[in-house]
mmCIF file of C-alpha atoms in Angstrom:
data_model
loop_
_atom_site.group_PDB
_atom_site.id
_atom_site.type_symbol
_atom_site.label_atom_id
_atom_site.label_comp_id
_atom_site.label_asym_id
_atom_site.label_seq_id
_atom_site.Cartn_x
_atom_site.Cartn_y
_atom_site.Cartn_z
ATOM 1 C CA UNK A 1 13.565 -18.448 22.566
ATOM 2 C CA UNK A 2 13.911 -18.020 18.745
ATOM 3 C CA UNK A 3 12.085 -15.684 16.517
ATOM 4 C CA UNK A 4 10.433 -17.459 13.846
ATOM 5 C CA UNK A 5 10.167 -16.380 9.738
ATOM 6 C CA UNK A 6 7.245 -17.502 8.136
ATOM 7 C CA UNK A 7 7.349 -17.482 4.692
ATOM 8 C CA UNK A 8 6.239 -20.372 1.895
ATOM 9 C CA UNK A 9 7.241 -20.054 -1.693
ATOM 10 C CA UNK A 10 3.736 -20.107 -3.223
ATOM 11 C CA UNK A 11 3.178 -16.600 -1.811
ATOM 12 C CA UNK A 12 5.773 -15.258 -4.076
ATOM 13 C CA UNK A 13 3.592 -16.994 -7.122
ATOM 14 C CA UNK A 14 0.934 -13.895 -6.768
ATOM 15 C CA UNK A 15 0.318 -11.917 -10.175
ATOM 16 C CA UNK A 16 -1.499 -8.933 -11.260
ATOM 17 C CA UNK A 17 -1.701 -9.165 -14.369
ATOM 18 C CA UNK A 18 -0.826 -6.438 -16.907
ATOM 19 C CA UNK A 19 0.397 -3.271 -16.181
ATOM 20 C CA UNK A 20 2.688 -0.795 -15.745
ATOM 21 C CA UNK A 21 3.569 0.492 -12.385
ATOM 22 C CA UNK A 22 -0.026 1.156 -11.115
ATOM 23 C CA UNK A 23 -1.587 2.095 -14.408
ATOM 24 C CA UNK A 24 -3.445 -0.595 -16.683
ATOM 25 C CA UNK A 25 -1.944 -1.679 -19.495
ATOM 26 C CA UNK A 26 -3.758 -0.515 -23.050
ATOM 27 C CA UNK A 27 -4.338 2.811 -24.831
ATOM 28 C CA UNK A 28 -1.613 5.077 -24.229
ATOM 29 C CA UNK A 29 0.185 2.588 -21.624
ATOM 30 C CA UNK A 30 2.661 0.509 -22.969
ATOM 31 C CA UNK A 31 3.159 -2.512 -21.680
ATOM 32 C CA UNK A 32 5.356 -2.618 -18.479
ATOM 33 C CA UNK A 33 7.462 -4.943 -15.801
ATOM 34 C CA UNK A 34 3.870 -5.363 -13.832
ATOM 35 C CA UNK A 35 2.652 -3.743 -10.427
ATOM 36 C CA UNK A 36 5.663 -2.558 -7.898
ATOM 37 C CA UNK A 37 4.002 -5.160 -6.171
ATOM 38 C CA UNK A 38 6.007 -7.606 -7.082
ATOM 39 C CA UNK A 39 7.931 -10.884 -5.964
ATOM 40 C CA UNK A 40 11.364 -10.105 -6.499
ATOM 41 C CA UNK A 41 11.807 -7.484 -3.656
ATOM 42 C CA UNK A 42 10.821 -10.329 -0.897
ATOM 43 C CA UNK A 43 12.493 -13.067 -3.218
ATOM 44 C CA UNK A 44 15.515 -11.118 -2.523
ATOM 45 C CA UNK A 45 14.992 -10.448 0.986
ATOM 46 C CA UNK A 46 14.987 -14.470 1.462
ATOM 47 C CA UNK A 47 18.049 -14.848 -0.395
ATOM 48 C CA UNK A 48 20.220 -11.999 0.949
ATOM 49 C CA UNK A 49 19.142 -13.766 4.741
ATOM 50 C CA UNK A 50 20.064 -16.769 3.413
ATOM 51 C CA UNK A 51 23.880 -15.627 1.773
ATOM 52 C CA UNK A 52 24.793 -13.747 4.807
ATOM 53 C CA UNK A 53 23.772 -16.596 7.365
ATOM 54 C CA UNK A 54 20.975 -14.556 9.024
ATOM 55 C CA UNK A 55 18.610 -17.159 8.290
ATOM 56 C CA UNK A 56 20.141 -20.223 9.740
ATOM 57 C CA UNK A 57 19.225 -18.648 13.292
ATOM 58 C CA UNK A 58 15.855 -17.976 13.412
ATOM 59 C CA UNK A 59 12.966 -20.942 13.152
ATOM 60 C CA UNK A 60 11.857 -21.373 9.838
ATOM 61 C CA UNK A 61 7.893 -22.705 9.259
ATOM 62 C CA UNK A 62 5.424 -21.815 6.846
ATOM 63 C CA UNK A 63 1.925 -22.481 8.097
ATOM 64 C CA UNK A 64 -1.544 -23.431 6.527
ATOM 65 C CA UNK A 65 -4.269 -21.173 4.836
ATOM 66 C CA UNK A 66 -6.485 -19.775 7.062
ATOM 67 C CA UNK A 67 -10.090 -21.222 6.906
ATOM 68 C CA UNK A 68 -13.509 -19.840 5.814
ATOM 69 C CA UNK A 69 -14.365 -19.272 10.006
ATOM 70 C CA UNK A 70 -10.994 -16.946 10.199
ATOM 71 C CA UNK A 71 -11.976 -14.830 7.393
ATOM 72 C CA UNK A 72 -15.858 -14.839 8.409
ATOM 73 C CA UNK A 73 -14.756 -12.900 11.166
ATOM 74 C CA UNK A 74 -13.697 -9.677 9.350
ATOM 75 C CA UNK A 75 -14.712 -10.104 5.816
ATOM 76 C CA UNK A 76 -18.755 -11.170 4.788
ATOM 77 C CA UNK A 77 -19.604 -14.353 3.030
ATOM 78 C CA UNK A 78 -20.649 -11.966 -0.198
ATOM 79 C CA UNK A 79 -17.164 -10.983 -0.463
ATOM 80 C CA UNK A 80 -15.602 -14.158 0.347
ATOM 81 C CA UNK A 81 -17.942 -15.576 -2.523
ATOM 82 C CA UNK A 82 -16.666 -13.428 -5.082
ATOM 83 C CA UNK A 83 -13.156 -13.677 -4.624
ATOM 84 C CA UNK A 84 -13.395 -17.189 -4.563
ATOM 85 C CA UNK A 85 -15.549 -17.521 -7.848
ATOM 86 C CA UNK A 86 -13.511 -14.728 -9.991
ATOM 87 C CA UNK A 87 -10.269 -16.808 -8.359
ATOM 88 C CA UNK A 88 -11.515 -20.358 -9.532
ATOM 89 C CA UNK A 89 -12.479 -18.594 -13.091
ATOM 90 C CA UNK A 90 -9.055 -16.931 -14.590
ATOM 91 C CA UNK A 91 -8.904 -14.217 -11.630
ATOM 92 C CA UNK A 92 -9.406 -10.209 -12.438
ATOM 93 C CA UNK A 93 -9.945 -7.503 -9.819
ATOM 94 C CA UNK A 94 -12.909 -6.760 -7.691
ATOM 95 C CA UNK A 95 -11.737 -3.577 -5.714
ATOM 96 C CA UNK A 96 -8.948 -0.555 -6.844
ATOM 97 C CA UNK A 97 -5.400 -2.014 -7.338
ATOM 98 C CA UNK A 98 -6.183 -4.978 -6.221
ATOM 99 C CA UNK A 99 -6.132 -7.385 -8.923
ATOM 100 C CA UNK A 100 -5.060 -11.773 -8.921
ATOM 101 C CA UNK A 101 -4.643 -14.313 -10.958
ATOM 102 C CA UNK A 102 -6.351 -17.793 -10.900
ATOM 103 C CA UNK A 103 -5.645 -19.274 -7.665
ATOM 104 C CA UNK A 104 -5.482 -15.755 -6.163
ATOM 105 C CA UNK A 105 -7.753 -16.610 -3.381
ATOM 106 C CA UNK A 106 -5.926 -19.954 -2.025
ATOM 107 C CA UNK A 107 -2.607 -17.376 -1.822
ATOM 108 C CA UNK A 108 -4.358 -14.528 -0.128
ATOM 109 C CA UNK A 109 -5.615 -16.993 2.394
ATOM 110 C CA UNK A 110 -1.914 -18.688 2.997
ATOM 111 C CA UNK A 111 -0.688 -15.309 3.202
ATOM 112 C CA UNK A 112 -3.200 -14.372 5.913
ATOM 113 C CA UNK A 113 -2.267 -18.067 7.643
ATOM 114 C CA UNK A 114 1.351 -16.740 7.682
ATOM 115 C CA UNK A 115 0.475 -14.197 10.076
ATOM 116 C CA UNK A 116 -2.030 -15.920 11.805
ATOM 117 C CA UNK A 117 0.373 -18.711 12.499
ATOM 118 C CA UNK A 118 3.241 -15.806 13.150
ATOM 119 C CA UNK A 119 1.048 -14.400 16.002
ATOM 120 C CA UNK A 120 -0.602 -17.875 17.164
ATOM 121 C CA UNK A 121 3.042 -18.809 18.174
ATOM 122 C CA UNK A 122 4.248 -15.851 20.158
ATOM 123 C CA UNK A 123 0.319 -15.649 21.934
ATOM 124 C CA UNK A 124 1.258 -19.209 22.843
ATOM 125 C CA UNK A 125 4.818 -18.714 24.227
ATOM 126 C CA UNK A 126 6.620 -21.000 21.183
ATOM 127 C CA UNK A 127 8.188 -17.807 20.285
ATOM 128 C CA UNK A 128 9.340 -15.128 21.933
ATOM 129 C CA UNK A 129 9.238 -12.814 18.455
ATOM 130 C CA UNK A 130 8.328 -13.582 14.256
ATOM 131 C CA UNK A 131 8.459 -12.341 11.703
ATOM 132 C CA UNK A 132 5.700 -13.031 8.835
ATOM 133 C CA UNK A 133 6.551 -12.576 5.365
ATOM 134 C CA UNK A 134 3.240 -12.409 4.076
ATOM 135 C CA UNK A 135 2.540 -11.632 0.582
ATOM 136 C CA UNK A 136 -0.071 -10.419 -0.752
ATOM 137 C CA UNK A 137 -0.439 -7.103 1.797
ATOM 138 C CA UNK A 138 -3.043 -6.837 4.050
ATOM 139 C CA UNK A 139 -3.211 -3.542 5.969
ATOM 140 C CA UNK A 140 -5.055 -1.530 2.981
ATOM 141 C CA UNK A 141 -8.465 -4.315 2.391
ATOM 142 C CA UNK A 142 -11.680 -3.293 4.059
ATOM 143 C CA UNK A 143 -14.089 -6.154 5.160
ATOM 144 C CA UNK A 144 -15.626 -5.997 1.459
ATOM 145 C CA UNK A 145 -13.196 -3.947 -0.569
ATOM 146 C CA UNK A 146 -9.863 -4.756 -1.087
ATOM 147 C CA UNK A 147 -7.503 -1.969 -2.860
ATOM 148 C CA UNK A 148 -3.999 -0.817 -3.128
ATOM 149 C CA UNK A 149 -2.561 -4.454 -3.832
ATOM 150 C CA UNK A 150 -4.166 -6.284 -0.136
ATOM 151 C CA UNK A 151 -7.067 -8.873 -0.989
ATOM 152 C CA UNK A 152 -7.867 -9.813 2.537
ATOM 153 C CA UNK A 153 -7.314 -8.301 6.222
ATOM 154 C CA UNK A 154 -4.193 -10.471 7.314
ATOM 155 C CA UNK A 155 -3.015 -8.981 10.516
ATOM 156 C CA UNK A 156 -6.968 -8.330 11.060
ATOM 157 C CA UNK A 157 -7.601 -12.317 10.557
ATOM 158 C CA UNK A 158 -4.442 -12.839 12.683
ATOM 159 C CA UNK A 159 -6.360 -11.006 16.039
ATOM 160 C CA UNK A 160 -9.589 -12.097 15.571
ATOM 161 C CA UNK A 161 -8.264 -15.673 15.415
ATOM 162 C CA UNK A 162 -6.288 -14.906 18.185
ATOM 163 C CA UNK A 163 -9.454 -13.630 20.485
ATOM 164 C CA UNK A 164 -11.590 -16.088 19.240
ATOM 165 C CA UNK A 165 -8.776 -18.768 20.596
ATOM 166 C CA UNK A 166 -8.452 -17.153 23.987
ATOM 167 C CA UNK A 167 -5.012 -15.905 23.550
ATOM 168 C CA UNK A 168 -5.102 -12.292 24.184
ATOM 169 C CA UNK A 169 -7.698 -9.536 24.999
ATOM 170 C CA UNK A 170 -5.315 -6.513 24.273
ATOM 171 C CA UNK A 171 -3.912 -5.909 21.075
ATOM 172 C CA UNK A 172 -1.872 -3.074 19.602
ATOM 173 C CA UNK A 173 -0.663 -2.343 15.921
ATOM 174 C CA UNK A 174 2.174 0.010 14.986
ATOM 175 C CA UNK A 175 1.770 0.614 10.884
ATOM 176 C CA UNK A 176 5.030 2.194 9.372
ATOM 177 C CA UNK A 177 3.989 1.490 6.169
ATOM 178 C CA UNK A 178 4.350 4.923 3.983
ATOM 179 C CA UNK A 179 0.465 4.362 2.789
ATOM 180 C CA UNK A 180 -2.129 4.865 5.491
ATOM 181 C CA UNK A 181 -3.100 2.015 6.957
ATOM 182 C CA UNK A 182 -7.022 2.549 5.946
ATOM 183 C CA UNK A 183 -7.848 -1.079 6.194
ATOM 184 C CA UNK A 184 -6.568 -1.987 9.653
ATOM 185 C CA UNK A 185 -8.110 1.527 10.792
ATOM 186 C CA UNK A 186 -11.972 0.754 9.286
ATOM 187 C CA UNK A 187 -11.980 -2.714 10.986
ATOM 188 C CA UNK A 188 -10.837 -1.928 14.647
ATOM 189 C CA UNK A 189 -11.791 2.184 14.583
ATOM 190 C CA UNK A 190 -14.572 1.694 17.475
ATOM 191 C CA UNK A 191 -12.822 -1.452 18.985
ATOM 192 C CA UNK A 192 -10.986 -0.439 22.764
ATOM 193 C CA UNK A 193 -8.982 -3.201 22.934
ATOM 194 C CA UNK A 194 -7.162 -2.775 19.579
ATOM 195 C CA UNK A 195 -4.811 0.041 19.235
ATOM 196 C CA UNK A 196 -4.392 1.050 15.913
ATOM 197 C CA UNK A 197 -1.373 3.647 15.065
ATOM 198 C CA UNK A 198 -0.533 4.225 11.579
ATOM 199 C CA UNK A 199 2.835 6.557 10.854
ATOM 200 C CA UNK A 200 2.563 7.612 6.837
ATOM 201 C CA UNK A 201 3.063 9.902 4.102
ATOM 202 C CA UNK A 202 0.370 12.561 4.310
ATOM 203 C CA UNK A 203 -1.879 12.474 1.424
ATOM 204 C CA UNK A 204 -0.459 9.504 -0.451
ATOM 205 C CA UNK A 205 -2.361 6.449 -0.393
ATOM 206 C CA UNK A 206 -5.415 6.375 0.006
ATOM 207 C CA UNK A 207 -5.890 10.327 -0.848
ATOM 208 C CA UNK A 208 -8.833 10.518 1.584
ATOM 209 C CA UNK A 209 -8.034 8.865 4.720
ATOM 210 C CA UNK A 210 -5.120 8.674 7.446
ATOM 211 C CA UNK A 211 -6.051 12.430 9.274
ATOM 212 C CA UNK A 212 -4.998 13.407 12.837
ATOM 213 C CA UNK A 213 -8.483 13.554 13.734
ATOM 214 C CA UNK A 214 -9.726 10.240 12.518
ATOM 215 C CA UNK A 215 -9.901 8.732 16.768
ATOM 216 C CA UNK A 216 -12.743 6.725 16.573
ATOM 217 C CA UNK A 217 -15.564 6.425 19.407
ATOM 218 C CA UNK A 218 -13.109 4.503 21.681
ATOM 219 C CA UNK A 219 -10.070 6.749 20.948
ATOM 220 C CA UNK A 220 -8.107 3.908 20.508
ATOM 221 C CA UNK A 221 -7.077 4.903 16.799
ATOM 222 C CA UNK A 222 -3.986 7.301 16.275
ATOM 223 C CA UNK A 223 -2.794 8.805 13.270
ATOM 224 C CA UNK A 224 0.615 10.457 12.413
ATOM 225 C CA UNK A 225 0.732 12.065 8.876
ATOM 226 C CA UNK A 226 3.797 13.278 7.790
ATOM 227 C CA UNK A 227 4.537 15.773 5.139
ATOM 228 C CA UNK A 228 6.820 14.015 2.104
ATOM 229 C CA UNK A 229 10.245 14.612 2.850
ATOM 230 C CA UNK A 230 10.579 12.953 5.951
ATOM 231 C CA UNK A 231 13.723 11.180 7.241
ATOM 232 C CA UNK A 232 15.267 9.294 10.111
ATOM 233 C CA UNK A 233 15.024 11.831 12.904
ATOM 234 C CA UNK A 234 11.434 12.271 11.772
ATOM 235 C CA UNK A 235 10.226 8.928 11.825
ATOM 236 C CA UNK A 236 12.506 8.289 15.513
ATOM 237 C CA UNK A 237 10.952 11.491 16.803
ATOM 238 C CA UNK A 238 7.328 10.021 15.722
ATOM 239 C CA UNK A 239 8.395 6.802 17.494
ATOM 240 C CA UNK A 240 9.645 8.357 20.792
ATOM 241 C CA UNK A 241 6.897 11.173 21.264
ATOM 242 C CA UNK A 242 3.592 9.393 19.977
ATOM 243 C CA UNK A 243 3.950 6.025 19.342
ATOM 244 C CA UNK A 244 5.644 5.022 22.635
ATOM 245 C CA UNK A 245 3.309 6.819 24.991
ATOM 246 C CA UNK A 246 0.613 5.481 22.941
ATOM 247 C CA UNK A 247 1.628 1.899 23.655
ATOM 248 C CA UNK A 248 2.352 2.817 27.165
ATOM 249 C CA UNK A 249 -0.856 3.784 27.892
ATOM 250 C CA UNK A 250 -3.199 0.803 25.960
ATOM 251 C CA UNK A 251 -1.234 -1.766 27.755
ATOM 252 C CA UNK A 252 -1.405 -4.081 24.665
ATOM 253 C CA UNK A 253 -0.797 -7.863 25.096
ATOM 254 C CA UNK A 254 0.976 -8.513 22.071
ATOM 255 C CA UNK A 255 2.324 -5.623 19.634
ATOM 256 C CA UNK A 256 1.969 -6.257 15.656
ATOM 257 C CA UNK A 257 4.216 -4.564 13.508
ATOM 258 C CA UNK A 258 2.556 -3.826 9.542
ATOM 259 C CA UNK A 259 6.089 -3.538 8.650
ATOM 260 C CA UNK A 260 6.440 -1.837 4.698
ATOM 261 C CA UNK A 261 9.325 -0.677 3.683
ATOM 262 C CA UNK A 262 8.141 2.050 1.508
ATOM 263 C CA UNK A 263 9.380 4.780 3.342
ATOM 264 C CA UNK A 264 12.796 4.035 2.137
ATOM 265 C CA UNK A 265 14.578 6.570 0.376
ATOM 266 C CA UNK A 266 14.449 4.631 -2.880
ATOM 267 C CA UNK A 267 10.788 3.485 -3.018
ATOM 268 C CA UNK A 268 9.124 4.531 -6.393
ATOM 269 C CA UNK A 269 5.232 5.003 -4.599
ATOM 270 C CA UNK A 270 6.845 6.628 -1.541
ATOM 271 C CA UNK A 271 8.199 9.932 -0.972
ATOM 272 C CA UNK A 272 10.537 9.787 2.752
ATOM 273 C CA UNK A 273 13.787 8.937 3.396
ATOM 274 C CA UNK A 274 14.423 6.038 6.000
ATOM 275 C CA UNK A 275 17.457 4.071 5.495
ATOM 276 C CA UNK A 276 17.563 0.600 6.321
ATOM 277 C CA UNK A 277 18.851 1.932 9.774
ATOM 278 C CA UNK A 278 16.060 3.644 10.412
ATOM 279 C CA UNK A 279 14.139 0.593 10.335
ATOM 280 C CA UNK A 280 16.077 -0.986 12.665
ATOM 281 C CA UNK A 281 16.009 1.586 15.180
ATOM 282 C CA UNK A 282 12.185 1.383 14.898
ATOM 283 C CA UNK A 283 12.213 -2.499 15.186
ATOM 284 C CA UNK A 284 14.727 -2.044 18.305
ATOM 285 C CA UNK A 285 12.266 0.584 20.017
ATOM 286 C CA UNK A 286 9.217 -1.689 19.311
ATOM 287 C CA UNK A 287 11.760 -4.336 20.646
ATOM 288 C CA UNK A 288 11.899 -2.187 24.236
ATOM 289 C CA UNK A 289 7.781 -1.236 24.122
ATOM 290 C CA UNK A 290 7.235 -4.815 24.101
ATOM 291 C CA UNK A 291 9.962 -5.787 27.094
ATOM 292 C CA UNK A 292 8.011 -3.123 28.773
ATOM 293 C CA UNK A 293 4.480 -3.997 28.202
ATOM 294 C CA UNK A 294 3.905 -7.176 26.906
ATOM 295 C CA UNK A 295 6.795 -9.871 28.200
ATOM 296 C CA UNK A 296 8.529 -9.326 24.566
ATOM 297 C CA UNK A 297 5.847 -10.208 22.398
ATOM 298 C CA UNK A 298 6.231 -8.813 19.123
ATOM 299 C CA UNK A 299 5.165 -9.618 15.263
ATOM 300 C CA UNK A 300 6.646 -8.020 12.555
ATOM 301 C CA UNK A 301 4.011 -9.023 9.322
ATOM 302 C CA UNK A 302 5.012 -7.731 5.920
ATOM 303 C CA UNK A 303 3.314 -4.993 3.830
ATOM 304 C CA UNK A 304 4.846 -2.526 0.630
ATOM 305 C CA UNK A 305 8.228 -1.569 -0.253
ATOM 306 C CA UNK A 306 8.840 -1.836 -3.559
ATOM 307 C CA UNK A 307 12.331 -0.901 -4.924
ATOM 308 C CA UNK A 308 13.591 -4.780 -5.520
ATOM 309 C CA UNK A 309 16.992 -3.486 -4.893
ATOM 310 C CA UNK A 310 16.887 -1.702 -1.222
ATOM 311 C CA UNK A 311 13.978 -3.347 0.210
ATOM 312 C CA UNK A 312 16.578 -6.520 1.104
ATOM 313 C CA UNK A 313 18.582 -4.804 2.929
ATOM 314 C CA UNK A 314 15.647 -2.612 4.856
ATOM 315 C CA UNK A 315 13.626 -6.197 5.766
ATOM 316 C CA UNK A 316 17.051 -7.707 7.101
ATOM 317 C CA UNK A 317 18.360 -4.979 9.491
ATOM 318 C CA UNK A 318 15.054 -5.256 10.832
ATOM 319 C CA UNK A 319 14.775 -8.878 10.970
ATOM 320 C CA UNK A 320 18.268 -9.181 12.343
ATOM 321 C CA UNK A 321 17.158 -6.223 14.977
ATOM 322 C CA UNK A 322 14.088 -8.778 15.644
ATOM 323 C CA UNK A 323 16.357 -11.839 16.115
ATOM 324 C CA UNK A 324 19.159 -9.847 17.923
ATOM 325 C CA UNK A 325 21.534 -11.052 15.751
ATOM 326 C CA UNK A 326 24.852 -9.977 14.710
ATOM 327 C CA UNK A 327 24.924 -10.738 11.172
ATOM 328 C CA UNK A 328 24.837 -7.672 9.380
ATOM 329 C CA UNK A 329 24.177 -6.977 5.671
ATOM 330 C CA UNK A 330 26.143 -3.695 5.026
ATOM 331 C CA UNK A 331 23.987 -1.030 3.820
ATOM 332 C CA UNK A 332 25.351 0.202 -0.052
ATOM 333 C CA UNK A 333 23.755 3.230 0.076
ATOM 334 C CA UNK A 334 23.861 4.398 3.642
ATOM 335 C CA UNK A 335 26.416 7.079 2.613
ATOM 336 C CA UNK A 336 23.911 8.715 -0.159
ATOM 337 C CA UNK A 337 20.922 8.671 2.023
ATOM 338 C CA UNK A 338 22.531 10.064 5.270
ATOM 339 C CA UNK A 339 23.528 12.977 2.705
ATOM 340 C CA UNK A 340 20.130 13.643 1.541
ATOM 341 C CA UNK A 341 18.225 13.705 4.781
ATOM 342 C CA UNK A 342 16.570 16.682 5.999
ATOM 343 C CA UNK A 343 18.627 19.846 6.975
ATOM 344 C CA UNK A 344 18.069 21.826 10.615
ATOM 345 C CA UNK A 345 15.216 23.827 9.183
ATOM 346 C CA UNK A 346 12.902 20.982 7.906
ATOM 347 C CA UNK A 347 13.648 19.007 11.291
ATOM 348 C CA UNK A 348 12.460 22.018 13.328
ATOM 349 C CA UNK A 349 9.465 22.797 11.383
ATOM 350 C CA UNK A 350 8.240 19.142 11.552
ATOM 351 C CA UNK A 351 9.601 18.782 15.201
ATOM 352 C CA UNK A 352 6.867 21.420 16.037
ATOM 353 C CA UNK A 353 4.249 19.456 13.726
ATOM 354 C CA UNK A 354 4.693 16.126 15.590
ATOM 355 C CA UNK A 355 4.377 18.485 18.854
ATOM 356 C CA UNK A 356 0.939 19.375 17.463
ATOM 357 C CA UNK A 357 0.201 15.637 17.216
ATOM 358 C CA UNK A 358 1.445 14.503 20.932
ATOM 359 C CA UNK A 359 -0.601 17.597 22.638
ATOM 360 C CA UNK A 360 -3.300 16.240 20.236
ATOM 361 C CA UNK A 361 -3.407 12.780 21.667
ATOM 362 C CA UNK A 362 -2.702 14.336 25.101
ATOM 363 C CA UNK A 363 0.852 12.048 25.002
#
């Protein structure tokens, strides 16, 4: 069967407002290009599918916002309320980094719908994979706080709509977003039946979350913090030695990707090395956990990466990966990021860190 990309233009119509990077514009802050959080590096994602003929293979849909009973589930009425209000006014920001525009809301909630619909479809056996291209994020808002650019819980919403519908019991997501995935963690921590892994950059984003020992009463929450510097062989080695016995072990019906691209070499709130490659590798070994557990169900749903130049080519190796298509978009700076990877020395001393974390988890 196909995999599925859903996506809808209005999405890419989110705004911030003013400032410059992540600071607020005024005082000593001169006005900027905006947040990194910004359309262009998903605008170009669509195109650069669309030039090299990636897109005409996979089954395009959008999908409609979710409704008030899909958010109830994960985020209260009081917070729902506000949003809504401050989003029919002129917009503003409730939480930390998290600000909108008028008409915010009605985007947050198609964004959610994306991956709703992206997981509905695979639960249902219309798709054998998809890939959401949500916008804005998801993975960092808490039931009544959104921060660091996500205004509502999507791949949260996505499972709860899913259990509530009878689709699935089991569910596990894999977050390779460089930022902690704090959000995801708070809502499922004491939740069995949700694995939660989240792969980041150790004391990035948020500066107080994302530790080893975070488990939760269930044990069904993993974290892998990596010191900044981190490349390919890192991030494989995380996949092979944690994540993957992880899966293997939760028996997940359905595996959800939070798929940022902030890791990248080039990302300006990110401080690893991946490659575009390396993001394919980690879709292809997703790719095998599912074959293995879960009849090839997997979601990939969109968080960060925010260099508007690389992030195209990172979001379609994986997509193509996803699809398992041909169609290639040549990487331009493959060459200059194989040559700054991590030399024998770094890979041992984190080799023996990710050691820690496997004998932690008893993997």
């Amino acid at each position: 069967m196909a995999t599925g990309f859903f996506h809808d233009e209005l999405t890419l119509w989110h705004g911030g407002g003013d400032y410059a990077l992540t600071l607020p514009v005024g005082g000593l802050v001169q006005p900027g290009a905006g947040l990194p959080e910004s359309p262009e590096s998903k605008r170009r994602l669509v195109n650069l599918m669309q030039v090299t003929g990636l897109m005409r293979g996979l089954d395009l849909r959008s999908a409609p916002p979710v409704l008030r009973e899909d958010l109830l589930r994960v985020h209260p009425a009081s917070y729902l309320d506000r949003f809504k209000a401050l989003s029919d006014d002129k917009g503003g920001e409730i939480g930390h980094h998290a600000p909108f525009l008028k008409g915010g809301f009605e985007i947050a909630a198609l964004s959610a719908g994306l991956a709703k619909a992206a997981v509905d479809a695979v639960l249902r056996g219309e798709l054998t994979t998809a890939y959401a291209l949500s916008r804005p994020p998801g993975h960092h808002c808490l039931p009544d706080d959104p921060n660091g650019f996500c205004l509502l819980a999507n791949i949260a919403v996505a499972i709860h709509a899913a259990r509530a519908a009878g689709l699935a019991h089991r569910f596990a997501v894999v977050d390779w977003d460089v930022h902690h995935g704090n959000g995801t963690e708070a809502i499922f921590l004491d939740d069995p039946d949700v694995l939660t892994v989240s792969i980041h950059q150790e004391r990035n984003y948020p500066l107080d979350t994302g530790g080893v020992e975070v488990r939760g009463t269930a044990g069904s929450n993993a974290n892998i913090p990596l010191p900044p510097g981190c490349g390919h062989e890192t991030y494989l080695q995380a996949m092979d030695r944690v994540v993957l016995p992880l899966l293997r072990r939760h028996r997940p019906e359905i595996i959800i990707v939070a798929c940022g691209y902030d890791a990248a070499a080039l990302d300006p709130l990110g401080r690893m090395l991946l490659s575009a490659e390396s993001f394919r590798a980690m879709t292809e070994r997703m790719q095998q956990a599912a074959a293995e557990l879960c009849a090839n169900r997997l979601v990939l749903v969109h968080e960060g990466g925010y260099s508007e130049a690389y992030v195209p080519f990172c979001g379609h190796a994986a997509i193509a990966q996803l699809a398992g298509s041909d169609i290639t978009a040549p990487d331009p700076l493959a060459g200059v990021i194989a040559a700054r990877q991590p030399g024998a020395r770094w890979l041992n001393h984190v080799s023996d860190h990710l050691a820690e974390i496997a004998d932690f988890f008893e993997v």
